[in-house]
Coordinates of C-alpha atoms in Angstrom, one line a residue:
Chain Q
M53 CA 41.6 69.4 -117.8
T54 CA 43.0 65.8 -117.8
A55 CA 45.9 65.2 -120.1
V56 CA 45.2 62.8 -123.0
T57 CA 47.6 59.9 -122.9
Q58 CA 49.7 58.6 -125.8
E59 CA 47.8 55.3 -125.6
V60 CA 44.5 57.0 -126.1
I61 CA 45.8 59.1 -129.1
L62 CA 47.5 56.0 -130.6
N63 CA 44.3 54.1 -130.4
D64 CA 42.5 57.0 -132.1
V65 CA 45.0 57.3 -134.9
L66 CA 45.2 53.5 -135.4
K67 CA 41.5 53.2 -135.5
L68 CA 41.3 56.0 -138.1
L69 CA 44.1 54.5 -140.3
N70 CA 42.8 50.9 -140.0
E71 CA 39.4 52.1 -141.1
L72 CA 40.8 53.8 -144.1
A73 CA 43.3 51.0 -144.9
R74 CA 40.4 48.7 -145.7
D75 CA 40.6 50.2 -149.2
W76 CA 44.3 50.4 -149.5
E77 CA 45.3 46.8 -150.3
Y78 CA 47.8 47.1 -147.4
S79 CA 48.2 43.7 -145.9
G80 CA 50.6 44.5 -143.1
E81 CA 49.7 45.5 -139.5
I82 CA 49.7 49.2 -138.9
T83 CA 51.8 49.8 -135.8
P84 CA 53.5 52.8 -134.1
D85 CA 56.5 52.1 -136.3
T86 CA 54.7 52.2 -139.6
W87 CA 55.9 54.9 -142.0
L88 CA 53.1 56.9 -143.6
F89 CA 54.7 57.4 -146.9
A90 CA 57.0 54.4 -147.3
D91 CA 54.8 51.8 -145.8
L92 CA 51.2 53.0 -146.3
G93 CA 52.0 54.6 -149.7
F94 CA 50.8 58.0 -148.8
E95 CA 50.9 60.7 -151.5
S96 CA 51.5 64.2 -150.1
I97 CA 47.9 65.2 -150.7
D98 CA 47.0 62.3 -148.3
A99 CA 48.8 64.1 -145.6
V100 CA 46.6 67.1 -146.1
V101 CA 43.5 65.1 -145.7
L102 CA 44.8 63.1 -142.7
A103 CA 45.5 66.4 -141.0
S104 CA 41.9 67.4 -141.7
F105 CA 40.6 64.2 -140.1
V106 CA 42.9 64.7 -137.0
Q107 CA 41.7 68.2 -136.6
E108 CA 38.1 67.3 -137.1
H109 CA 38.4 64.4 -134.5
Y110 CA 40.0 66.6 -131.8
G111 CA 38.0 69.7 -132.7
R112 CA 41.0 72.0 -132.8
P113 CA 43.9 73.0 -135.0
F114 CA 47.4 71.6 -134.8
P115 CA 50.5 73.3 -136.1
F116 CA 51.0 70.9 -139.0
P117 CA 53.3 73.3 -140.8
Q118 CA 55.7 73.0 -138.0
L119 CA 55.6 69.3 -138.2
L120 CA 56.1 69.3 -141.9
A121 CA 58.9 71.8 -141.7
D122 CA 60.6 69.4 -139.3
I123 CA 60.2 66.5 -141.6
G124 CA 61.6 68.6 -144.4
Q125 CA 64.9 68.9 -142.5
R126 CA 65.4 65.2 -142.2
P127 CA 67.3 62.9 -144.5
V128 CA 64.2 60.6 -144.7
R129 CA 61.2 62.7 -145.4
D130 CA 58.6 60.5 -143.8
L131 CA 56.7 60.2 -140.6
R132 CA 56.2 57.3 -138.3
I133 CA 52.8 56.9 -136.7
S134 CA 54.4 57.1 -133.3
E135 CA 55.8 60.5 -134.2
L136 CA 52.4 61.7 -135.3
V137 CA 50.9 60.6 -132.0
L138 CA 53.6 62.3 -130.1
F139 CA 53.0 65.5 -132.0
I140 CA 49.3 65.4 -131.4
Q141 CA 49.8 64.7 -127.7
Q142 CA 52.2 67.5 -127.2
H143 CA 49.9 70.1 -128.8
L144 CA 46.7 68.6 -127.4
N145 CA 48.0 68.7 -123.9
G146 CA 49.9 71.9 -124.3
S147 CA 46.7 73.6 -125.4
A148 CA 44.7 71.9 -122.6
A149 CA 47.2 73.1 -120.0
G150 CA 47.0 76.6 -121.3
A151 CA 43.2 76.7 -121.5
Chain E
M11 CA 5.6 63.9 -154.4
G12 CA 6.8 67.5 -154.8
R13 CA 9.0 68.9 -157.5
R14 CA 12.5 67.7 -158.0
V15 CA 15.5 69.1 -159.7
L16 CA 18.5 67.4 -161.3
L17 CA 21.7 69.4 -161.7
I18 CA 24.3 68.0 -164.0
G19 CA 27.7 69.7 -163.9
L20 CA 30.0 69.4 -166.9
D21 CA 33.3 70.9 -165.7
G22 CA 34.6 73.3 -168.3
A23 CA 32.0 72.4 -171.0
T24 CA 31.7 74.9 -173.8
F25 CA 29.4 75.2 -176.8
S26 CA 32.3 75.7 -179.1
I27 CA 33.0 71.9 -178.6
L28 CA 29.5 70.7 -177.8
D29 CA 27.7 72.3 -180.8
P30 CA 29.9 70.5 -183.4
L31 CA 29.6 67.3 -181.4
M32 CA 25.8 67.6 -181.6
E33 CA 26.0 68.4 -185.3
D34 CA 28.1 65.3 -185.9
G35 CA 25.7 63.1 -184.0
V36 CA 28.0 62.4 -181.1
M37 CA 25.7 63.9 -178.5
P38 CA 22.1 63.4 -179.7
G39 CA 20.8 63.1 -176.2
L40 CA 22.1 66.6 -175.3
Q41 CA 20.6 67.9 -178.6
R42 CA 17.2 66.5 -177.7
L43 CA 17.4 67.9 -174.2
I44 CA 18.3 71.4 -175.5
A45 CA 15.4 71.2 -178.0
S46 CA 13.0 70.4 -175.1
G47 CA 14.1 73.4 -173.1
A48 CA 16.4 76.4 -173.1
R49 CA 20.1 77.0 -173.7
S50 CA 22.4 79.9 -172.9
E51 CA 26.0 80.7 -172.3
L52 CA 26.8 80.9 -168.7
T53 CA 29.2 83.7 -167.7
S54 CA 31.6 82.6 -165.1
V55 CA 33.3 84.6 -162.3
V56 CA 36.8 86.1 -162.2
P57 CA 38.9 84.0 -162.3
A58 CA 37.1 81.5 -164.5
L59 CA 38.5 78.6 -162.4
T60 CA 37.0 75.5 -160.9
P61 CA 37.0 76.2 -157.2
P62 CA 35.7 79.8 -157.2
A63 CA 33.3 79.2 -160.1
W64 CA 31.6 76.0 -158.7
T65 CA 31.5 77.6 -155.3
S66 CA 29.7 80.6 -156.8
L67 CA 27.2 78.2 -158.5
M68 CA 26.8 76.3 -155.2
T69 CA 26.2 79.4 -153.1
G70 CA 24.9 82.1 -155.4
R71 CA 27.6 84.4 -154.2
S72 CA 30.6 85.9 -155.8
P73 CA 34.2 85.0 -154.8
G74 CA 34.6 88.2 -152.9
N75 CA 31.9 87.0 -150.6
H76 CA 32.4 83.2 -150.5
G77 CA 36.1 83.6 -150.1
I78 CA 37.3 81.0 -152.6
F79 CA 39.7 82.5 -155.3
D80 CA 41.8 79.5 -156.3
F81 CA 42.7 75.9 -155.2
L82 CA 45.0 77.5 -152.6
R83 CA 45.1 80.4 -150.4
F84 CA 48.1 82.6 -150.5
D85 CA 48.6 84.6 -147.3
L86 CA 51.2 87.3 -147.0
R87 CA 49.4 89.4 -144.5
S88 CA 50.0 87.2 -141.5
G89 CA 53.7 87.9 -141.5
Q90 CA 54.8 84.5 -142.6
P91 CA 54.0 83.8 -146.2
Q92 CA 51.9 80.7 -146.5
L93 CA 50.2 78.6 -149.1
R94 CA 47.3 76.5 -147.9
V95 CA 44.9 74.0 -149.7
L96 CA 41.4 75.3 -149.5
N97 CA 38.4 73.1 -148.5
S98 CA 34.8 73.4 -147.5
D99 CA 35.8 75.1 -144.2
D100 CA 36.8 78.1 -146.2
V101 CA 33.5 78.6 -148.0
A102 CA 32.0 81.5 -146.2
C103 CA 28.4 81.3 -147.5
P104 CA 25.7 78.7 -147.2
T105 CA 25.4 76.3 -150.1
I106 CA 22.2 75.5 -151.9
W107 CA 22.1 72.1 -150.2
S108 CA 22.3 73.7 -146.8
I109 CA 19.5 76.1 -147.7
L110 CA 17.4 73.1 -148.9
S111 CA 18.2 71.4 -145.5
R112 CA 16.9 74.5 -143.7
H113 CA 13.6 74.1 -145.6
G114 CA 13.4 70.4 -144.9
L115 CA 14.4 69.3 -148.4
T116 CA 17.0 66.7 -149.3
S117 CA 20.0 66.7 -151.6
T118 CA 22.4 64.2 -153.2
V119 CA 25.7 65.9 -153.9
L120 CA 28.3 64.1 -155.9
N121 CA 31.8 65.2 -156.9
F122 CA 31.6 69.0 -156.3
P123 CA 34.8 70.8 -155.3
M124 CA 35.0 72.5 -152.0
T125 CA 32.6 70.0 -150.4
F126 CA 35.3 68.2 -148.4
P127 CA 35.1 67.9 -145.4
A128 CA 31.5 67.0 -146.1
R129 CA 29.1 69.1 -144.1
G130 CA 26.0 67.7 -142.5
I131 CA 23.0 68.2 -144.7
S132 CA 19.7 66.4 -145.3
G133 CA 20.9 63.9 -147.8
S134 CA 24.2 62.5 -149.0
V135 CA 27.5 63.9 -150.1
V136 CA 30.4 62.2 -151.8
P137 CA 32.8 65.1 -152.1
G138 CA 35.0 65.8 -155.1
W139 CA 38.7 66.4 -155.4
V140 CA 39.4 64.0 -152.5
P141 CA 42.3 61.5 -152.6
W142 CA 40.9 58.0 -152.9
R143 CA 42.6 56.7 -149.8
H144 CA 40.4 58.9 -147.7
L145 CA 37.1 58.7 -149.5
R146 CA 35.7 56.2 -147.0
L147 CA 35.7 58.7 -144.2
A148 CA 35.1 61.7 -146.4
C149 CA 31.5 60.9 -147.3
Y150 CA 28.4 62.1 -145.6
P151 CA 26.8 60.4 -143.8
K152 CA 29.7 58.3 -142.6
S153 CA 27.7 55.1 -143.4
L154 CA 27.3 56.1 -147.1
Y155 CA 30.6 54.6 -148.3
A156 CA 29.9 51.2 -146.8
R157 CA 26.5 51.2 -148.3
L158 CA 27.9 52.0 -151.7
T159 CA 30.5 49.3 -151.5
E160 CA 28.0 46.7 -150.5
A161 CA 25.4 47.7 -153.1
L162 CA 27.8 48.2 -156.0
P163 CA 30.2 45.4 -156.8
Q164 CA 32.0 47.5 -159.4
F165 CA 32.5 50.4 -156.9
N166 CA 36.2 51.4 -157.0
P167 CA 37.3 54.4 -155.0
R168 CA 40.6 54.5 -156.8
E169 CA 38.8 55.1 -160.1
L170 CA 36.1 57.3 -158.6
A171 CA 38.2 59.7 -156.5
M172 CA 41.5 61.4 -157.1
D173 CA 44.5 59.1 -157.5
M174 CA 47.4 61.4 -157.9
S175 CA 49.8 58.8 -159.1
L176 CA 47.4 57.8 -161.9
E177 CA 46.6 61.3 -162.9
E178 CA 50.2 62.4 -162.9
R179 CA 51.3 59.4 -164.8
A180 CA 48.6 60.0 -167.3
L181 CA 49.6 63.6 -167.8
E182 CA 53.4 63.5 -167.4
G183 CA 54.0 62.6 -171.0
C184 CA 51.0 63.2 -173.1
T185 CA 52.9 63.1 -176.3
R186 CA 52.4 59.6 -177.4
E187 CA 49.2 57.9 -178.6
E188 CA 49.2 55.5 -175.6
D189 CA 49.5 58.4 -173.1
Y190 CA 46.3 60.0 -174.5
E191 CA 44.5 56.7 -174.6
H192 CA 45.5 56.1 -170.9
L193 CA 44.3 59.6 -169.9
I194 CA 41.0 59.3 -171.8
E195 CA 40.3 55.8 -170.5
L196 CA 41.0 57.0 -167.0
H197 CA 38.3 59.6 -167.2
I198 CA 35.8 57.3 -168.9
R199 CA 36.2 54.9 -166.1
R200 CA 35.9 57.6 -163.5
E201 CA 32.7 59.0 -165.0
R202 CA 31.2 55.5 -165.1
Q203 CA 32.0 55.2 -161.4
W204 CA 30.2 58.4 -160.6
F205 CA 27.3 57.4 -162.9
Q206 CA 26.8 54.1 -161.0
V207 CA 26.9 55.9 -157.7
L208 CA 24.5 58.5 -159.0
T209 CA 21.9 56.1 -160.4
H210 CA 22.1 53.9 -157.3
L211 CA 21.3 56.8 -155.0
M212 CA 18.6 58.0 -157.4
R213 CA 16.9 54.6 -157.1
E214 CA 17.5 53.9 -153.5
Q215 CA 17.3 57.4 -151.9
P216 CA 15.8 59.9 -154.3
S217 CA 16.4 63.5 -153.2
D218 CA 14.6 66.8 -154.0
L219 CA 17.9 68.0 -155.5
T220 CA 20.3 65.6 -157.2
A221 CA 23.6 67.2 -158.2
V222 CA 26.5 65.5 -159.9
L223 CA 29.6 66.8 -161.5
F224 CA 31.4 65.1 -164.3
D225 CA 34.9 66.6 -164.3
G226 CA 36.6 64.8 -167.1
V227 CA 35.3 67.3 -169.7
D228 CA 37.7 69.9 -168.3
K229 CA 40.7 67.5 -168.2
L230 CA 40.2 66.3 -171.8
Q231 CA 39.8 69.8 -173.1
H232 CA 43.0 70.9 -171.3
F233 CA 45.1 68.1 -172.9
C234 CA 43.2 67.1 -176.0
W235 CA 42.1 70.5 -177.2
R236 CA 43.6 70.1 -180.6
F237 CA 41.8 66.8 -181.1
L238 CA 38.5 68.4 -180.2
D239 CA 38.5 71.9 -181.7
R240 CA 37.0 71.6 -185.1
A241 CA 38.8 74.8 -186.2
I242 CA 42.1 73.0 -185.6
F243 CA 41.6 69.6 -187.0
S244 CA 39.5 70.8 -189.9
A245 CA 42.5 73.0 -190.9
S246 CA 44.7 70.0 -191.4
P247 CA 42.4 67.1 -192.4
S248 CA 45.2 65.0 -193.6
A249 CA 46.6 64.8 -190.1
F250 CA 43.4 63.4 -188.9
S251 CA 42.6 61.0 -191.7
S252 CA 44.8 58.0 -190.9
T253 CA 47.3 58.9 -188.3
W254 CA 47.3 58.3 -184.6
E255 CA 45.8 61.7 -184.1
S256 CA 42.6 60.5 -185.6
R257 CA 42.5 57.6 -183.1
V258 CA 43.0 60.0 -180.2
R259 CA 40.2 62.1 -181.6
G260 CA 38.1 58.9 -181.7
W261 CA 38.7 58.2 -178.0
C262 CA 37.8 61.8 -177.2
L263 CA 34.5 61.3 -179.1
E264 CA 34.0 58.1 -177.2
Y265 CA 34.2 60.0 -173.9
F266 CA 31.6 62.5 -175.0
R267 CA 29.4 59.7 -176.3
E268 CA 29.5 58.2 -172.9
I269 CA 28.6 61.5 -171.2
D270 CA 25.7 61.8 -173.6
R271 CA 24.5 58.3 -172.7
F272 CA 24.7 59.3 -169.1
L273 CA 22.7 62.5 -169.7
V274 CA 19.9 60.5 -171.4
E275 CA 19.7 57.8 -168.8
I276 CA 19.9 60.2 -165.8
A277 CA 17.2 62.4 -167.3
A278 CA 15.0 59.4 -168.0
M279 CA 15.5 58.0 -164.5
A280 CA 14.7 61.4 -163.0
G281 CA 11.3 61.4 -164.7
A282 CA 9.2 64.0 -166.4
D283 CA 8.4 65.9 -163.2
T284 CA 12.0 66.7 -162.6
S285 CA 13.6 69.8 -164.0
V286 CA 17.0 69.1 -165.5
I287 CA 19.7 71.8 -165.5
I288 CA 23.1 71.3 -167.1
A289 CA 25.8 73.8 -166.3
S290 CA 29.5 74.3 -166.6
D291 CA 31.7 76.4 -164.3
H292 CA 33.5 78.1 -167.3
G293 CA 34.1 77.6 -170.9
F294 CA 37.2 76.7 -172.9
G295 CA 39.3 77.8 -175.8
P296 CA 42.8 77.4 -177.2
T297 CA 46.0 78.6 -175.7
V298 CA 49.0 78.9 -177.9
E299 CA 51.8 80.4 -175.7
V300 CA 53.2 80.6 -172.2
F301 CA 53.8 83.9 -170.4
Y302 CA 56.4 83.5 -167.6
L303 CA 54.9 86.0 -165.2
N304 CA 57.2 85.4 -162.2
E305 CA 60.2 85.7 -164.6
W306 CA 58.7 89.0 -165.8
L307 CA 58.3 90.2 -162.2
H308 CA 61.9 89.1 -161.5
R309 CA 63.4 90.9 -164.5
N310 CA 61.4 94.0 -163.7
G311 CA 62.7 94.2 -160.1
Y312 CA 59.5 93.1 -158.3
L313 CA 60.6 89.6 -157.4
V314 CA 63.9 88.3 -155.9
W315 CA 64.7 84.6 -155.5
A316 CA 66.4 83.8 -152.2
D317 CA 68.7 81.2 -153.7
A318 CA 70.1 82.7 -156.9
A319 CA 72.2 79.7 -157.7
N320 CA 69.1 77.4 -157.8
V321 CA 67.4 79.6 -160.2
E322 CA 70.0 78.9 -162.8
Q323 CA 68.0 75.8 -163.6
K324 CA 65.6 77.7 -165.7
H325 CA 64.2 75.4 -168.3
A326 CA 60.7 74.5 -167.1
E327 CA 60.8 71.1 -168.7
T328 CA 63.8 70.1 -166.5
L329 CA 62.2 71.1 -163.2
G330 CA 60.8 68.3 -161.1
L331 CA 57.9 68.7 -158.8
G332 CA 60.1 69.2 -155.7
T333 CA 61.9 72.1 -157.3
M334 CA 58.7 73.7 -158.4
A335 CA 57.2 73.3 -154.9
R336 CA 60.2 75.0 -153.4
R337 CA 59.9 78.1 -155.5
F338 CA 57.4 79.6 -153.2
Y339 CA 59.6 79.1 -150.2
E340 CA 62.7 80.4 -152.1
I341 CA 61.4 83.9 -152.4
D342 CA 63.4 86.6 -150.7
W343 CA 60.4 88.3 -149.1
S344 CA 62.6 91.2 -147.8
K345 CA 63.2 92.2 -151.4
T346 CA 60.0 91.0 -153.2
T347 CA 57.1 93.3 -153.8
A348 CA 54.9 91.3 -156.1
Y349 CA 54.5 87.5 -156.8
C350 CA 52.3 85.1 -158.6
P351 CA 52.0 82.1 -156.2
T352 CA 49.9 79.7 -158.2
P353 CA 49.7 78.7 -161.9
S354 CA 45.9 78.4 -161.9
G355 CA 44.4 81.9 -161.3
N356 CA 46.8 84.4 -163.0
G357 CA 46.7 86.3 -159.7
I358 CA 49.4 88.7 -158.4
Y359 CA 49.8 89.4 -154.8
I360 CA 51.5 92.6 -153.7
T361 CA 53.7 92.1 -150.6
P362 CA 52.5 93.9 -147.5
P363 CA 55.0 95.3 -145.1
S364 CA 54.4 92.5 -142.6
A365 CA 55.8 89.9 -145.0
G366 CA 59.2 91.5 -145.0
A367 CA 61.1 94.8 -145.3
G368 CA 60.3 94.9 -149.0
G369 CA 56.6 95.1 -148.5
I370 CA 54.6 98.0 -149.9
P371 CA 53.1 100.2 -147.2
A372 CA 49.5 101.3 -147.5
E373 CA 50.3 104.8 -148.5
R374 CA 52.2 103.6 -151.5
Y375 CA 49.9 100.8 -152.5
Q376 CA 47.8 102.6 -155.1
S377 CA 50.7 104.2 -156.9
F378 CA 52.7 101.0 -156.8
R379 CA 49.8 98.9 -158.1
R380 CA 49.1 101.4 -160.9
E381 CA 52.7 101.4 -162.0
L382 CA 52.8 97.6 -162.0
M383 CA 49.7 97.4 -164.0
E384 CA 51.0 99.9 -166.5
A385 CA 54.2 98.0 -166.9
L386 CA 52.4 94.7 -167.4
L387 CA 50.1 96.3 -170.0
R388 CA 53.2 97.7 -171.8
F389 CA 54.8 94.2 -172.2
T390 CA 54.6 93.2 -175.8
D391 CA 55.4 90.2 -177.9
P392 CA 58.8 90.9 -179.3
A393 CA 57.9 89.2 -182.6
T394 CA 54.7 91.2 -183.3
G395 CA 54.7 94.2 -180.9
E396 CA 51.3 93.1 -179.7
P397 CA 50.5 93.5 -175.9
V398 CA 50.5 90.1 -174.2
V399 CA 48.3 91.1 -171.2
K400 CA 44.9 92.0 -172.5
R401 CA 43.2 93.1 -169.3
I402 CA 44.0 93.4 -165.6
W403 CA 41.3 93.2 -162.9
T404 CA 42.1 95.0 -159.6
Q405 CA 41.1 93.4 -156.4
E406 CA 38.2 95.8 -155.8
E407 CA 37.0 95.4 -159.4
A408 CA 36.8 91.6 -159.3
F409 CA 36.4 90.7 -155.7
T410 CA 34.3 93.3 -153.9
G411 CA 32.8 91.6 -150.8
T412 CA 33.4 90.6 -147.3
H413 CA 36.5 88.5 -148.2
M414 CA 38.1 90.8 -150.7
A415 CA 41.2 91.2 -148.6
A416 CA 42.2 87.6 -149.2
A417 CA 42.0 88.0 -153.0
P418 CA 44.8 88.6 -155.4
D419 CA 45.7 92.3 -155.8
L420 CA 45.7 91.9 -159.6
T421 CA 44.3 89.2 -161.9
L422 CA 45.6 89.0 -165.5
I423 CA 43.7 88.1 -168.6
L424 CA 46.1 87.1 -171.3
R425 CA 45.7 87.8 -175.0
D426 CA 45.3 84.1 -175.8
G427 CA 43.1 83.4 -172.7
G428 CA 45.7 81.1 -171.2
L429 CA 47.3 80.7 -167.8
V430 CA 50.7 82.1 -166.8
S431 CA 53.6 80.1 -165.8
I432 CA 55.1 80.8 -162.3
L433 CA 58.5 79.3 -163.1
P434 CA 61.7 81.0 -163.9
S435 CA 62.6 80.9 -167.6
D436 CA 65.1 82.0 -170.2
V437 CA 62.4 83.8 -172.1
L438 CA 59.3 85.7 -171.1
L439 CA 57.1 84.4 -173.8
K440 CA 57.2 81.0 -175.5
P441 CA 54.9 79.4 -178.1
R442 CA 53.5 76.1 -177.2
P443 CA 54.5 73.3 -179.5
E444 CA 50.8 72.4 -179.9
P445 CA 47.7 74.3 -178.9
A446 CA 46.3 73.3 -175.6
G447 CA 43.0 74.1 -173.9
A448 CA 42.5 76.9 -171.4
H449 CA 39.6 78.3 -169.5
R450 CA 37.2 81.0 -170.9
P451 CA 34.5 82.9 -169.1
N452 CA 31.6 81.6 -171.2
G453 CA 30.4 78.2 -170.0
V454 CA 27.2 76.4 -170.9
F455 CA 23.7 76.4 -169.5
V456 CA 20.8 74.1 -170.5
A457 CA 17.5 73.8 -168.7
A458 CA 14.4 71.8 -169.3
G459 CA 11.4 71.1 -167.2
K460 CA 8.3 72.4 -165.7
G461 CA 7.5 76.0 -166.8
I462 CA 10.6 76.2 -169.0
E463 CA 9.8 77.2 -172.6
H464 CA 10.9 74.8 -175.4
G465 CA 13.5 75.6 -178.0
L466 CA 14.7 78.8 -176.3
R467 CA 18.1 80.4 -176.9
V468 CA 18.5 83.2 -174.4
P469 CA 21.3 85.8 -173.9
P470 CA 24.1 84.8 -171.5
L471 CA 23.2 84.2 -167.9
S472 CA 25.4 84.5 -164.9
I473 CA 26.7 81.5 -163.0
L474 CA 25.3 83.4 -160.0
D475 CA 21.8 82.9 -161.5
V476 CA 21.9 79.1 -161.1
A477 CA 21.4 78.9 -157.4
P478 CA 18.3 81.2 -157.4
L479 CA 16.9 79.1 -160.3
L480 CA 17.5 75.9 -158.4
L481 CA 15.6 77.3 -155.4
Y482 CA 12.8 78.7 -157.5
S483 CA 12.4 75.4 -159.3
L484 CA 12.0 73.7 -156.0
D485 CA 9.3 76.3 -154.9
L486 CA 11.6 77.8 -152.4
P487 CA 12.1 81.5 -151.7
V488 CA 15.4 83.0 -152.8
P489 CA 17.6 84.5 -150.0
Q490 CA 17.9 88.2 -150.5
D491 CA 21.7 88.1 -150.3
L492 CA 22.1 85.9 -153.4
E493 CA 23.7 88.0 -156.0
G494 CA 22.1 86.4 -159.1
R495 CA 18.5 86.4 -160.1
V496 CA 16.0 83.8 -161.3
P497 CA 16.3 84.0 -165.1
E498 CA 12.7 84.7 -165.8
T499 CA 13.3 84.7 -169.6
L500 CA 13.2 80.9 -169.4
F501 CA 9.6 80.9 -168.3
G502 CA 6.4 81.9 -170.0
P503 CA 4.5 84.9 -168.6
Q504 CA 1.6 82.8 -167.5
Y505 CA 3.8 80.4 -165.6
L506 CA 5.5 83.4 -163.9
R507 CA 2.2 84.8 -162.9
S508 CA 1.1 81.6 -161.3
H509 CA 4.6 81.0 -159.8
P510 CA 5.9 84.3 -158.7
V511 CA 9.5 84.4 -157.4
G512 CA 9.6 84.6 -153.7
F513 CA 12.3 86.0 -151.5
E514 CA 13.3 85.4 -147.9
A515 CA 15.1 87.6 -145.4
L516 CA 18.8 87.4 -145.2
P517 CA 20.1 84.6 -143.0
A518 CA 22.7 85.6 -140.5
E519 CA 26.0 86.2 -142.3
P520 CA 28.8 84.2 -140.7
A521 CA 31.5 86.6 -139.6
V522 CA 34.3 84.2 -140.2
T523 CA 34.7 80.9 -142.1
A524 CA 35.0 77.7 -140.3
A525 CA 38.7 77.7 -141.3
Q526 CA 39.3 81.1 -139.8
A527 CA 37.5 80.0 -136.7
R528 CA 39.8 77.0 -136.4
D529 CA 42.8 78.8 -137.6
V530 CA 43.7 75.8 -139.7
D531 CA 47.1 76.3 -141.2
L532 CA 48.3 73.5 -143.4
Q533 CA 51.4 74.8 -145.0
L534 CA 52.0 72.0 -147.4
E535 CA 54.0 72.3 -150.5
A536 CA 54.7 69.5 -152.9
Q537 CA 51.2 68.1 -152.8
V538 CA 49.9 71.5 -153.8
I539 CA 52.0 71.7 -156.9
G540 CA 51.5 68.1 -157.7
Q541 CA 47.7 68.4 -157.4
L542 CA 47.6 71.5 -159.6
R543 CA 49.8 69.9 -162.1
A544 CA 47.7 66.8 -162.3
L545 CA 44.7 69.0 -162.6
G546 CA 46.2 70.6 -165.7
Y547 CA 47.1 73.9 -164.2
M548 CA 50.9 73.6 -164.1
E549 CA 53.0 74.6 -167.0

């Protein structure tokens, strides 16, 4: 199976967030460097729902607990979009390779 | 045009509040509706809690079969203890709207829990308990949100859906007049948002089944019980004559007046050919004390915190959200044999061996559980000597079904009907400074429409009876696996003869839920506690 590139996943994630952000009164541009909590004003429950959308979009589970545990170890408990994309790519392609 | 049904959910509504409001002229519309049909108490499931109870109403199945026992799923059996937020993927049985779709009928479904992610049905779904930031993509069909925003200039997702920051702010300090005013206004605005969405869809896209849930009733009763319960404010009339308490009561009454106006307008819009059913998921009553269950488990040797130093901070009122969230992950599972993971369901889980060396092996399970039950039932109020735990449901008593294994091992009913605290504490039992509202098993049921007798007051029905009644009212057969029955006492004998209840063979039972199939595993912490706290389940 062909590996999904970071560019494709980034486009997917940005499309999803830009669609949602129409209601958020967020005037800035959403980029790979945007922080989910600090910039977009996420509440933690928003992370739960975003994870649902990502899983629904790709039709498969991702180990979000692992990602969140990693975030919990950091001084800054936040996540850049680029990190989310990398996380998705690693597990999407890891799963594809093993399939 | 065929028959139609309107289902109006009033989360947590109880006749002990509604009857006095009707007597006092606050809810004349509800009074007229009841006079034109039938009323009954509606017995909830165990636990009498929003997610399992509404899911039972939506599916006609008990929690042991639909698999929803709480807001969260606590899983010790997979080896790594986990808490996970439940959603529609976890509902293991077909909903009434999916059954209607199978028969070619349409539904409009607004604000019901466990409907996110919205499943494809014939009709429209705006799921409940969804954070407002995500509502745009949470609706079904996907185009629905854009259509609502275009058609309704006042549409505001931040007021309609969950805004944790607003809810938490409203509830963090409900001690001052303005806190209550803010909370009540928040819920009036929210109900108005749902009302405008509902009436818009009823006009533009009428469905065979229209179902809406107004959830502010539950919230107000949790936090404003003493302003609503006639037994409390009548006992101290001076406190309610000229003080700020009387103003808070006035705002509460305004909320219920608004709900009554909605009931009248919705029923009028639906028309005389539409059967109207009002139901609540559970009732309500006062709670006057807090039982610190995990502290009791700790002191009796069942629960060990991993970080003893951290537990020194014992006063609940000094604990922030982050600290509370960490509690679950600060358990020493190698030494813990029983734990209450959430403050909403009064459920205790017994640790299996896979969760750590301290787990209880299968051969010891029955004796261990019996001893734990006996010890809990022996616990008494030191001031009065009265037992604090009134009843304990075992897993197989409360949750027999295909998903029983995921249910709590024990579910406690406390003497005051309240919820336990999961926090450490200096004391095991503490009086509340003021009475608050807590769930009771007896909710409300009102029905009016074709074939339903007028002015009936019938014995309590089961919440499991609502799904069969909805299907019957739409001339559909009742699937044989539904656990309730069509309440024939509502109908005259002649009507029943001409409209016999039909049944259909069991649809194929899904072996696993969508969540199990996807192995979704969202181990998220703080949002869980924050959500529950904002919903009024966190002490």
